[in-house]
């Protein structure tokens, strides 16, 4: 049990899954329950973009000769602003991944270099995530001490 481990830091991933399946209050309740279990801090890592329901990233990547045409609009990053605001209001650390998937002009390409960023509508390509290890370490490392 988490309570028995007495962790210094708890890192929560896939917050949008909680928020999408439950009302905002349930997300607040989850944070309220987890926060006291972390001796130092609770960290919520923002989610990667998701592709429109009913279609898959590979559909575009297979269809388009010019892979640069396969992009998500940044608005399709699920509930990031709401989740970040809830975290801020509760003094919970929020770490964004948005810039690791989306450009400064608010476009989220489905392929960067030779790697697709997503494996399906909801999941980041694990090989792409490996290329992000240094960036994620720079963001999360200082929070884990």
Short mmCIF file of N, CA, C and O in Angstrom, two decimals, residues 14-142:
data_model
loop_
_atom_site.label_atom_id
_atom_site.label_comp_id
_atom_site.label_asym_id
_atom_site.label_seq_id
_atom_site.Cartn_x
_atom_site.Cartn_y
_atom_site.Cartn_z
N UNK A 14 -1.03 10.34 -16.73
CA UNK A 14 -2.34 10.12 -17.33
C UNK A 14 -3.47 10.71 -16.51
O UNK A 14 -4.50 10.08 -16.29
N UNK A 15 -3.29 11.93 -16.07
CA UNK A 15 -4.33 12.61 -15.29
C UNK A 15 -5.60 12.77 -16.11
O UNK A 15 -6.70 12.78 -15.56
N UNK A 16 -5.47 12.91 -17.43
CA UNK A 16 -6.68 13.10 -18.24
C UNK A 16 -7.60 11.90 -18.18
O UNK A 16 -8.80 12.02 -18.29
N UNK A 17 -7.02 10.70 -17.95
CA UNK A 17 -7.86 9.51 -17.85
C UNK A 17 -8.80 9.61 -16.66
O UNK A 17 -9.97 9.25 -16.74
N UNK A 18 -8.31 10.14 -15.55
CA UNK A 18 -9.16 10.35 -14.38
C UNK A 18 -10.18 11.43 -14.68
O UNK A 18 -11.36 11.29 -14.41
N UNK A 19 -9.70 12.52 -15.27
CA UNK A 19 -10.57 13.66 -15.51
C UNK A 19 -11.66 13.34 -16.54
O UNK A 19 -12.79 13.78 -16.40
N UNK A 20 -11.33 12.56 -17.57
CA UNK A 20 -12.31 12.24 -18.61
C UNK A 20 -13.37 11.27 -18.12
O UNK A 20 -14.52 11.32 -18.56
N UNK A 21 -13.01 10.37 -17.22
CA UNK A 21 -13.97 9.37 -16.77
C UNK A 21 -14.73 9.79 -15.52
O UNK A 21 -15.66 9.11 -15.12
N UNK A 22 -14.31 10.87 -14.91
CA UNK A 22 -14.95 11.33 -13.69
C UNK A 22 -15.07 12.85 -13.72
O UNK A 22 -14.31 13.53 -14.39
N UNK A 23 -16.01 13.40 -12.99
CA UNK A 23 -16.14 14.85 -12.94
C UNK A 23 -14.91 15.50 -12.32
O UNK A 23 -14.11 14.84 -11.67
N UNK A 24 -14.79 16.81 -12.52
CA UNK A 24 -13.67 17.57 -11.98
C UNK A 24 -13.48 17.30 -10.50
O UNK A 24 -12.37 17.17 -10.01
N UNK A 25 -14.57 17.20 -9.77
CA UNK A 25 -14.47 16.99 -8.32
C UNK A 25 -13.76 15.69 -8.00
O UNK A 25 -13.03 15.61 -7.02
N UNK A 26 -13.93 14.66 -8.82
CA UNK A 26 -13.24 13.40 -8.57
C UNK A 26 -11.73 13.55 -8.77
O UNK A 26 -10.94 12.91 -8.08
N UNK A 27 -11.33 14.40 -9.71
CA UNK A 27 -9.90 14.67 -9.91
C UNK A 27 -9.35 15.39 -8.68
O UNK A 27 -8.29 15.05 -8.16
N UNK A 28 -10.10 16.37 -8.20
CA UNK A 28 -9.70 17.10 -6.99
C UNK A 28 -9.62 16.13 -5.81
O UNK A 28 -8.67 16.18 -5.02
N UNK A 29 -10.59 15.23 -5.70
CA UNK A 29 -10.58 14.24 -4.62
C UNK A 29 -9.35 13.35 -4.71
O UNK A 29 -8.71 13.05 -3.70
N UNK A 30 -9.01 12.91 -5.93
CA UNK A 30 -7.82 12.06 -6.11
C UNK A 30 -6.57 12.80 -5.64
O UNK A 30 -5.73 12.23 -4.93
N UNK A 31 -6.42 14.06 -6.02
CA UNK A 31 -5.26 14.84 -5.59
C UNK A 31 -5.27 15.04 -4.08
O UNK A 31 -4.23 14.96 -3.42
N UNK A 32 -6.45 15.29 -3.53
CA UNK A 32 -6.58 15.50 -2.08
C UNK A 32 -6.18 14.25 -1.31
O UNK A 32 -5.56 14.34 -0.25
N UNK A 33 -6.50 13.09 -1.85
CA UNK A 33 -6.13 11.84 -1.18
C UNK A 33 -4.65 11.52 -1.32
O UNK A 33 -4.02 11.01 -0.39
N UNK A 34 -4.07 11.81 -2.49
CA UNK A 34 -2.67 11.47 -2.74
C UNK A 34 -1.68 12.44 -2.08
O UNK A 34 -0.62 12.03 -1.61
N UNK A 35 -2.03 13.71 -2.06
CA UNK A 35 -1.08 14.74 -1.60
C UNK A 35 -0.52 14.46 -0.19
O UNK A 35 0.68 14.55 0.02
N UNK A 36 -1.35 14.12 0.79
CA UNK A 36 -0.78 13.87 2.12
C UNK A 36 0.09 12.62 2.21
O UNK A 36 0.87 12.47 3.15
N UNK A 37 -0.02 11.72 1.24
CA UNK A 37 0.78 10.50 1.25
C UNK A 37 2.22 10.75 0.80
O UNK A 37 3.11 9.95 1.09
N UNK A 38 2.44 11.83 0.10
CA UNK A 38 3.79 12.19 -0.36
C UNK A 38 4.43 13.10 0.69
O UNK A 38 3.89 14.16 1.00
N UNK A 39 5.55 12.69 1.21
CA UNK A 39 6.17 13.47 2.28
C UNK A 39 6.67 14.83 1.79
O UNK A 39 6.66 15.79 2.55
N UNK A 40 7.11 14.91 0.53
CA UNK A 40 7.60 16.19 0.01
C UNK A 40 6.64 16.84 -0.98
O UNK A 40 6.30 18.01 -0.85
N UNK A 41 6.23 16.08 -2.01
CA UNK A 41 5.39 16.70 -3.04
C UNK A 41 4.66 15.68 -3.88
O UNK A 41 5.09 14.54 -4.01
N UNK A 42 3.57 16.14 -4.47
CA UNK A 42 2.82 15.40 -5.48
C UNK A 42 3.07 16.09 -6.80
O UNK A 42 2.95 17.32 -6.90
N UNK A 43 3.43 15.32 -7.82
CA UNK A 43 3.72 15.85 -9.15
C UNK A 43 2.75 15.23 -10.14
O UNK A 43 2.58 14.01 -10.17
N UNK A 44 2.10 16.06 -10.95
CA UNK A 44 1.23 15.59 -12.02
C UNK A 44 1.92 15.91 -13.34
O UNK A 44 2.26 17.07 -13.59
N UNK A 45 2.16 14.90 -14.16
CA UNK A 45 2.77 15.10 -15.47
C UNK A 45 1.66 15.23 -16.50
O UNK A 45 0.79 14.37 -16.61
N UNK A 46 1.67 16.34 -17.24
CA UNK A 46 0.66 16.57 -18.27
C UNK A 46 0.73 15.51 -19.35
O UNK A 46 1.77 14.89 -19.58
N UNK A 47 -0.38 15.32 -20.00
CA UNK A 47 -0.49 14.25 -20.98
C UNK A 47 -0.03 14.66 -22.37
O UNK A 47 0.04 15.84 -22.71
N UNK A 48 0.25 13.64 -23.18
CA UNK A 48 0.55 13.85 -24.59
C UNK A 48 -0.75 14.15 -25.34
O UNK A 48 -1.84 13.89 -24.82
N UNK A 49 -0.66 14.67 -26.55
CA UNK A 49 -1.87 14.92 -27.33
C UNK A 49 -2.61 13.61 -27.62
O UNK A 49 -2.02 12.54 -27.56
N UNK A 50 -3.88 13.73 -27.90
CA UNK A 50 -4.64 12.58 -28.36
C UNK A 50 -5.22 12.91 -29.73
O UNK A 50 -5.49 14.07 -30.04
N UNK A 51 -5.38 11.89 -30.53
CA UNK A 51 -5.92 12.05 -31.88
C UNK A 51 -7.43 12.00 -31.80
O UNK A 51 -8.00 11.43 -30.88
N UNK A 52 -8.11 12.59 -32.75
CA UNK A 52 -9.57 12.63 -32.78
C UNK A 52 -10.13 11.22 -32.65
O UNK A 52 -9.63 10.28 -33.26
N UNK A 53 -11.18 11.09 -31.84
CA UNK A 53 -11.81 9.78 -31.63
C UNK A 53 -12.30 9.20 -32.96
O UNK A 53 -12.80 9.91 -33.81
N UNK A 54 -12.13 7.90 -33.12
CA UNK A 54 -12.58 7.23 -34.32
C UNK A 54 -11.54 7.14 -35.42
O UNK A 54 -11.73 6.47 -36.42
N UNK A 55 -10.43 7.82 -35.26
CA UNK A 55 -9.36 7.71 -36.25
C UNK A 55 -8.05 7.42 -35.54
O UNK A 55 -7.94 7.59 -34.34
N UNK A 56 -7.09 6.98 -36.28
CA UNK A 56 -5.81 6.59 -35.71
C UNK A 56 -4.70 7.39 -36.39
O UNK A 56 -4.78 7.67 -37.59
N UNK A 57 -3.63 7.72 -35.67
CA UNK A 57 -2.52 8.46 -36.27
C UNK A 57 -1.96 7.76 -37.50
O UNK A 57 -1.63 8.41 -38.49
N UNK A 58 -1.86 6.43 -37.43
CA UNK A 58 -1.27 5.71 -38.56
C UNK A 58 -2.11 5.86 -39.83
O UNK A 58 -1.59 5.74 -40.93
N UNK A 59 -3.43 6.15 -39.70
CA UNK A 59 -4.26 6.39 -40.88
C UNK A 59 -3.70 7.54 -41.69
O UNK A 59 -3.54 7.44 -42.91
N UNK A 60 -3.39 8.64 -41.03
CA UNK A 60 -2.84 9.79 -41.73
C UNK A 60 -1.43 9.49 -42.23
O UNK A 60 -1.09 9.81 -43.37
N UNK A 61 -0.61 8.86 -41.40
CA UNK A 61 0.77 8.59 -41.79
C UNK A 61 0.84 7.65 -42.99
O UNK A 61 1.73 7.78 -43.83
N UNK A 62 -0.09 6.72 -43.08
CA UNK A 62 -0.12 5.82 -44.24
C UNK A 62 -0.69 6.50 -45.48
O UNK A 62 -0.28 6.23 -46.60
N UNK A 63 -1.63 7.41 -45.28
CA UNK A 63 -2.33 8.06 -46.39
C UNK A 63 -1.51 9.19 -47.01
O UNK A 63 -1.50 9.36 -48.22
N UNK A 64 -0.83 9.95 -46.20
CA UNK A 64 -0.14 11.15 -46.67
C UNK A 64 1.30 10.86 -47.08
O UNK A 64 2.08 10.31 -46.30
N UNK A 65 1.66 11.28 -48.27
CA UNK A 65 3.06 11.16 -48.70
C UNK A 65 3.91 12.18 -47.94
O UNK A 65 5.04 11.89 -47.56
N UNK A 66 3.35 13.37 -47.72
CA UNK A 66 4.04 14.41 -46.96
C UNK A 66 3.61 14.30 -45.51
O UNK A 66 2.53 14.76 -45.13
N UNK A 67 4.43 13.68 -44.67
CA UNK A 67 4.09 13.42 -43.27
C UNK A 67 3.89 14.71 -42.48
O UNK A 67 3.26 14.70 -41.43
N UNK A 68 4.39 15.84 -42.99
CA UNK A 68 4.20 17.12 -42.30
C UNK A 68 2.73 17.53 -42.27
O UNK A 68 2.35 18.38 -41.48
N UNK A 69 1.91 16.91 -43.10
CA UNK A 69 0.48 17.22 -43.12
C UNK A 69 -0.27 16.53 -41.98
O UNK A 69 -1.42 16.84 -41.71
N UNK A 70 0.38 15.59 -41.32
CA UNK A 70 -0.25 14.84 -40.23
C UNK A 70 0.06 15.54 -38.90
O UNK A 70 1.10 15.30 -38.28
N UNK A 71 -0.83 16.42 -38.51
CA UNK A 71 -0.64 17.19 -37.29
C UNK A 71 -1.95 17.25 -36.49
O UNK A 71 -3.04 17.08 -37.04
N UNK A 72 -1.81 17.46 -35.20
CA UNK A 72 -2.94 17.72 -34.32
C UNK A 72 -2.95 19.20 -33.99
O UNK A 72 -1.90 19.81 -33.85
N UNK A 73 -4.11 19.75 -33.81
CA UNK A 73 -4.21 21.10 -33.29
C UNK A 73 -3.96 21.02 -31.79
O UNK A 73 -4.41 20.10 -31.12
N UNK A 74 -3.24 21.98 -31.25
CA UNK A 74 -2.88 21.94 -29.83
C UNK A 74 -4.10 21.86 -28.92
O UNK A 74 -4.03 21.35 -27.81
N UNK A 75 -5.25 22.30 -29.37
CA UNK A 75 -6.45 22.23 -28.55
C UNK A 75 -6.86 20.80 -28.24
O UNK A 75 -7.65 20.56 -27.34
N UNK A 76 -6.31 19.84 -28.98
CA UNK A 76 -6.64 18.44 -28.76
C UNK A 76 -5.80 17.79 -27.67
O UNK A 76 -5.90 16.61 -27.43
N UNK A 77 -4.95 18.58 -26.99
CA UNK A 77 -4.24 18.06 -25.83
C UNK A 77 -5.28 18.05 -24.70
O UNK A 77 -5.80 19.09 -24.34
N UNK A 78 -5.64 16.86 -24.19
CA UNK A 78 -6.82 16.74 -23.34
C UNK A 78 -6.72 17.46 -21.99
O UNK A 78 -5.86 17.15 -21.18
N UNK A 79 -7.61 18.41 -21.79
CA UNK A 79 -7.81 19.05 -20.49
C UNK A 79 -6.55 19.60 -19.83
O UNK A 79 -6.53 19.78 -18.62
N UNK A 80 -5.51 19.86 -20.59
CA UNK A 80 -4.24 20.28 -19.98
C UNK A 80 -4.39 21.56 -19.17
O UNK A 80 -3.91 21.63 -18.03
N UNK A 81 -5.05 22.55 -19.72
CA UNK A 81 -5.20 23.82 -19.00
C UNK A 81 -6.00 23.65 -17.72
O UNK A 81 -5.66 24.21 -16.68
N UNK A 82 -7.05 22.85 -17.79
CA UNK A 82 -7.88 22.62 -16.60
C UNK A 82 -7.10 21.86 -15.54
O UNK A 82 -7.10 22.22 -14.36
N UNK A 83 -6.40 20.81 -15.95
CA UNK A 83 -5.61 20.01 -15.01
C UNK A 83 -4.51 20.86 -14.39
O UNK A 83 -4.29 20.82 -13.16
N UNK A 84 -3.84 21.68 -15.19
CA UNK A 84 -2.79 22.56 -14.65
C UNK A 84 -3.37 23.57 -13.66
O UNK A 84 -2.77 23.84 -12.61
N UNK A 85 -4.53 24.11 -13.96
CA UNK A 85 -5.17 25.09 -13.07
C UNK A 85 -5.58 24.45 -11.74
O UNK A 85 -5.40 25.04 -10.67
N UNK A 86 -6.13 23.24 -11.81
CA UNK A 86 -6.52 22.53 -10.58
C UNK A 86 -5.27 22.27 -9.74
O UNK A 86 -5.26 22.49 -8.53
N UNK A 87 -4.19 21.83 -10.39
CA UNK A 87 -2.94 21.58 -9.67
C UNK A 87 -2.44 22.85 -8.99
O UNK A 87 -2.06 22.83 -7.82
N UNK A 88 -2.43 23.95 -9.73
CA UNK A 88 -1.96 25.21 -9.17
C UNK A 88 -2.80 25.63 -7.96
O UNK A 88 -2.26 26.09 -6.95
N UNK A 89 -4.11 25.45 -8.07
CA UNK A 89 -4.99 25.85 -6.96
C UNK A 89 -4.79 25.00 -5.71
O UNK A 89 -5.13 25.41 -4.62
N UNK A 90 -4.23 23.80 -5.90
CA UNK A 90 -4.02 22.89 -4.77
C UNK A 90 -2.55 22.78 -4.36
O UNK A 90 -2.19 21.92 -3.57
N UNK A 91 -1.70 23.64 -4.93
CA UNK A 91 -0.27 23.62 -4.65
C UNK A 91 0.35 22.26 -4.97
O UNK A 91 1.16 21.73 -4.22
N UNK A 92 -0.07 21.70 -6.10
CA UNK A 92 0.48 20.45 -6.62
C UNK A 92 1.33 20.82 -7.83
O UNK A 92 0.92 21.64 -8.65
N UNK A 93 2.51 20.24 -7.94
CA UNK A 93 3.42 20.56 -9.05
C UNK A 93 2.90 19.94 -10.34
O UNK A 93 2.60 18.76 -10.39
N UNK A 94 2.80 20.76 -11.38
CA UNK A 94 2.38 20.30 -12.70
C UNK A 94 3.56 20.41 -13.65
O UNK A 94 4.21 21.45 -13.73
N UNK A 95 3.86 19.34 -14.37
CA UNK A 95 4.95 19.32 -15.35
C UNK A 95 4.33 19.07 -16.71
O UNK A 95 3.71 18.05 -16.95
N UNK A 96 4.53 20.01 -17.61
CA UNK A 96 3.96 19.92 -18.95
C UNK A 96 4.87 19.14 -19.89
O UNK A 96 6.09 19.24 -19.81
N UNK A 97 4.25 18.38 -20.80
CA UNK A 97 4.98 17.74 -21.89
C UNK A 97 4.60 18.37 -23.22
O UNK A 97 5.07 17.94 -24.27
N UNK A 98 3.75 19.37 -23.18
CA UNK A 98 3.17 19.95 -24.40
C UNK A 98 4.24 20.32 -25.43
O UNK A 98 4.13 19.98 -26.60
N UNK A 99 5.28 21.00 -25.00
CA UNK A 99 6.31 21.45 -25.95
C UNK A 99 7.14 20.30 -26.50
O UNK A 99 7.87 20.48 -27.48
N UNK A 100 7.05 19.13 -25.91
CA UNK A 100 7.77 17.96 -26.41
C UNK A 100 7.03 17.29 -27.56
O UNK A 100 7.59 16.46 -28.28
N UNK A 101 5.75 17.64 -27.70
CA UNK A 101 4.92 17.08 -28.76
C UNK A 101 4.43 18.13 -29.75
O UNK A 101 4.08 17.81 -30.87
N UNK A 102 4.36 19.39 -29.31
CA UNK A 102 3.76 20.44 -30.12
C UNK A 102 4.76 21.57 -30.36
O UNK A 102 5.59 21.87 -29.51
N UNK A 103 4.63 22.21 -31.51
CA UNK A 103 5.53 23.30 -31.89
C UNK A 103 5.05 24.62 -31.30
O UNK A 103 3.95 24.72 -30.76
N UNK A 104 5.88 25.63 -31.44
CA UNK A 104 5.54 26.96 -30.93
C UNK A 104 4.31 27.54 -31.61
O UNK A 104 3.60 28.37 -31.03
N UNK A 105 4.02 27.10 -32.84
CA UNK A 105 2.83 27.61 -33.53
C UNK A 105 1.61 26.73 -33.28
O UNK A 105 0.65 26.73 -34.04
N UNK A 106 1.65 25.98 -32.16
CA UNK A 106 0.49 25.22 -31.67
C UNK A 106 0.06 24.06 -32.56
O UNK A 106 -1.10 23.70 -32.61
N UNK A 107 1.01 23.45 -33.24
CA UNK A 107 0.73 22.27 -34.05
C UNK A 107 1.49 21.09 -33.46
O UNK A 107 2.63 21.23 -33.02
N UNK A 108 0.85 19.93 -33.44
CA UNK A 108 1.45 18.73 -32.86
C UNK A 108 1.64 17.69 -33.96
O UNK A 108 0.71 16.96 -34.31
N UNK A 109 2.85 17.62 -34.54
CA UNK A 109 3.08 16.67 -35.63
C UNK A 109 3.02 15.23 -35.15
O UNK A 109 3.43 14.91 -34.04
N UNK A 110 2.51 14.37 -36.02
CA UNK A 110 2.43 12.95 -35.69
C UNK A 110 3.73 12.22 -36.04
O UNK A 110 3.89 11.06 -35.70
N UNK A 111 4.63 12.91 -36.73
CA UNK A 111 5.93 12.33 -37.01
C UNK A 111 6.97 13.42 -36.86
O UNK A 111 6.82 14.52 -37.37
N UNK A 112 8.03 13.11 -36.12
CA UNK A 112 9.16 14.02 -35.94
C UNK A 112 10.39 13.24 -36.37
O UNK A 112 10.69 12.18 -35.81
N UNK A 113 11.08 13.76 -37.35
CA UNK A 113 12.18 12.99 -37.94
C UNK A 113 11.62 11.73 -38.55
O UNK A 113 10.68 11.77 -39.33
N UNK A 114 12.16 10.59 -38.17
CA UNK A 114 11.67 9.31 -38.70
C UNK A 114 10.74 8.59 -37.73
O UNK A 114 10.31 7.48 -38.01
N UNK A 115 10.46 9.19 -36.59
CA UNK A 115 9.64 8.52 -35.57
C UNK A 115 8.24 9.10 -35.51
O UNK A 115 8.06 10.32 -35.48
N UNK A 116 7.25 8.22 -35.46
CA UNK A 116 5.90 8.69 -35.19
C UNK A 116 5.83 8.99 -33.70
O UNK A 116 6.44 8.31 -32.87
N UNK A 117 5.09 10.04 -33.36
CA UNK A 117 4.98 10.43 -31.95
C UNK A 117 3.94 9.61 -31.21
O UNK A 117 4.00 9.48 -29.99
N UNK A 118 2.98 9.05 -31.95
CA UNK A 118 1.87 8.32 -31.33
C UNK A 118 1.77 6.91 -31.92
O UNK A 118 2.07 6.71 -33.09
N UNK A 119 1.32 5.95 -31.11
CA UNK A 119 1.09 4.60 -31.62
C UNK A 119 -0.39 4.36 -31.93
O UNK A 119 -0.72 3.51 -32.74
N UNK A 120 -1.26 5.09 -31.26
CA UNK A 120 -2.69 5.02 -31.52
C UNK A 120 -3.31 6.34 -31.07
O UNK A 120 -2.59 7.30 -30.80
N UNK A 121 -4.62 6.38 -30.95
CA UNK A 121 -5.30 7.64 -30.66
C UNK A 121 -4.92 8.24 -29.30
O UNK A 121 -5.03 9.45 -29.12
N UNK A 122 -4.47 7.43 -28.36
CA UNK A 122 -4.22 7.93 -27.01
C UNK A 122 -2.79 7.75 -26.49
O UNK A 122 -2.46 8.33 -25.46
N UNK A 123 -1.99 6.94 -27.13
CA UNK A 123 -0.71 6.57 -26.53
C UNK A 123 0.49 7.07 -27.34
O UNK A 123 0.54 6.88 -28.55
N UNK A 124 1.43 7.65 -26.60
CA UNK A 124 2.67 8.09 -27.23
C UNK A 124 3.49 6.87 -27.62
O UNK A 124 3.47 5.84 -26.95
N UNK A 125 4.21 7.00 -28.71
CA UNK A 125 5.11 5.95 -29.17
C UNK A 125 6.24 5.80 -28.14
O UNK A 125 6.93 6.77 -27.84
N UNK A 126 6.44 4.61 -27.56
CA UNK A 126 7.49 4.46 -26.55
C UNK A 126 8.88 4.78 -27.10
O UNK A 126 9.74 5.25 -26.36
N UNK A 127 9.11 4.54 -28.38
CA UNK A 127 10.41 4.88 -28.97
C UNK A 127 10.60 6.39 -29.05
O UNK A 127 11.70 6.90 -28.85
N UNK A 128 9.51 7.11 -29.33
CA UNK A 128 9.60 8.57 -29.30
C UNK A 128 9.86 9.05 -27.87
O UNK A 128 10.67 9.93 -27.65
N UNK A 129 9.18 8.44 -26.91
CA UNK A 129 9.40 8.83 -25.52
C UNK A 129 10.84 8.61 -25.09
O UNK A 129 11.38 9.37 -24.29
N UNK A 130 11.49 7.57 -25.63
CA UNK A 130 12.90 7.36 -25.31
C UNK A 130 13.76 8.54 -25.74
O UNK A 130 14.73 8.89 -25.08
N UNK A 131 13.39 9.18 -26.86
CA UNK A 131 14.15 10.35 -27.31
C UNK A 131 13.93 11.54 -26.39
O UNK A 131 14.69 12.51 -26.44
N UNK A 132 12.90 11.48 -25.56
CA UNK A 132 12.57 12.59 -24.65
C UNK A 132 13.16 12.39 -23.26
O UNK A 132 12.94 13.22 -22.38
N UNK A 133 13.89 11.30 -23.06
CA UNK A 133 14.39 10.96 -21.73
C UNK A 133 15.16 12.11 -21.09
O UNK A 133 14.93 12.44 -19.91
N UNK A 134 16.04 12.74 -21.82
CA UNK A 134 16.84 13.82 -21.24
C UNK A 134 15.95 15.00 -20.84
O UNK A 134 16.09 15.55 -19.75
N UNK A 135 15.03 15.38 -21.72
CA UNK A 135 14.14 16.50 -21.40
C UNK A 135 13.27 16.19 -20.18
O UNK A 135 13.08 17.05 -19.31
N UNK A 136 12.73 14.98 -20.11
CA UNK A 136 11.91 14.60 -18.96
C UNK A 136 12.75 14.52 -17.69
O UNK A 136 12.29 14.91 -16.61
N UNK A 137 13.98 14.04 -17.82
CA UNK A 137 14.87 13.99 -16.66
C UNK A 137 15.16 15.40 -16.14
O UNK A 137 15.18 15.63 -14.94
N UNK A 138 15.37 16.34 -17.04
CA UNK A 138 15.63 17.73 -16.64
C UNK A 138 14.44 18.32 -15.91
O UNK A 138 14.59 19.13 -15.00
N UNK A 139 13.23 17.94 -16.31
CA UNK A 139 12.02 18.49 -15.68
C UNK A 139 11.67 17.78 -14.38
O UNK A 139 11.26 18.41 -13.43
N UNK A 140 11.80 16.45 -14.39
CA UNK A 140 11.38 15.69 -13.22
C UNK A 140 12.49 15.47 -12.19
O UNK A 140 12.23 15.40 -11.00
N UNK A 141 13.73 15.34 -12.68
CA UNK A 141 14.85 15.04 -11.78
C UNK A 141 14.92 15.93 -10.55
O UNK A 141 14.96 15.42 -9.41
N UNK A 142 14.91 17.25 -10.70
CA UNK A 142 14.99 18.13 -9.53
C UNK A 142 13.79 17.98 -8.57
O UNK A 142 13.91 18.26 -7.38
#
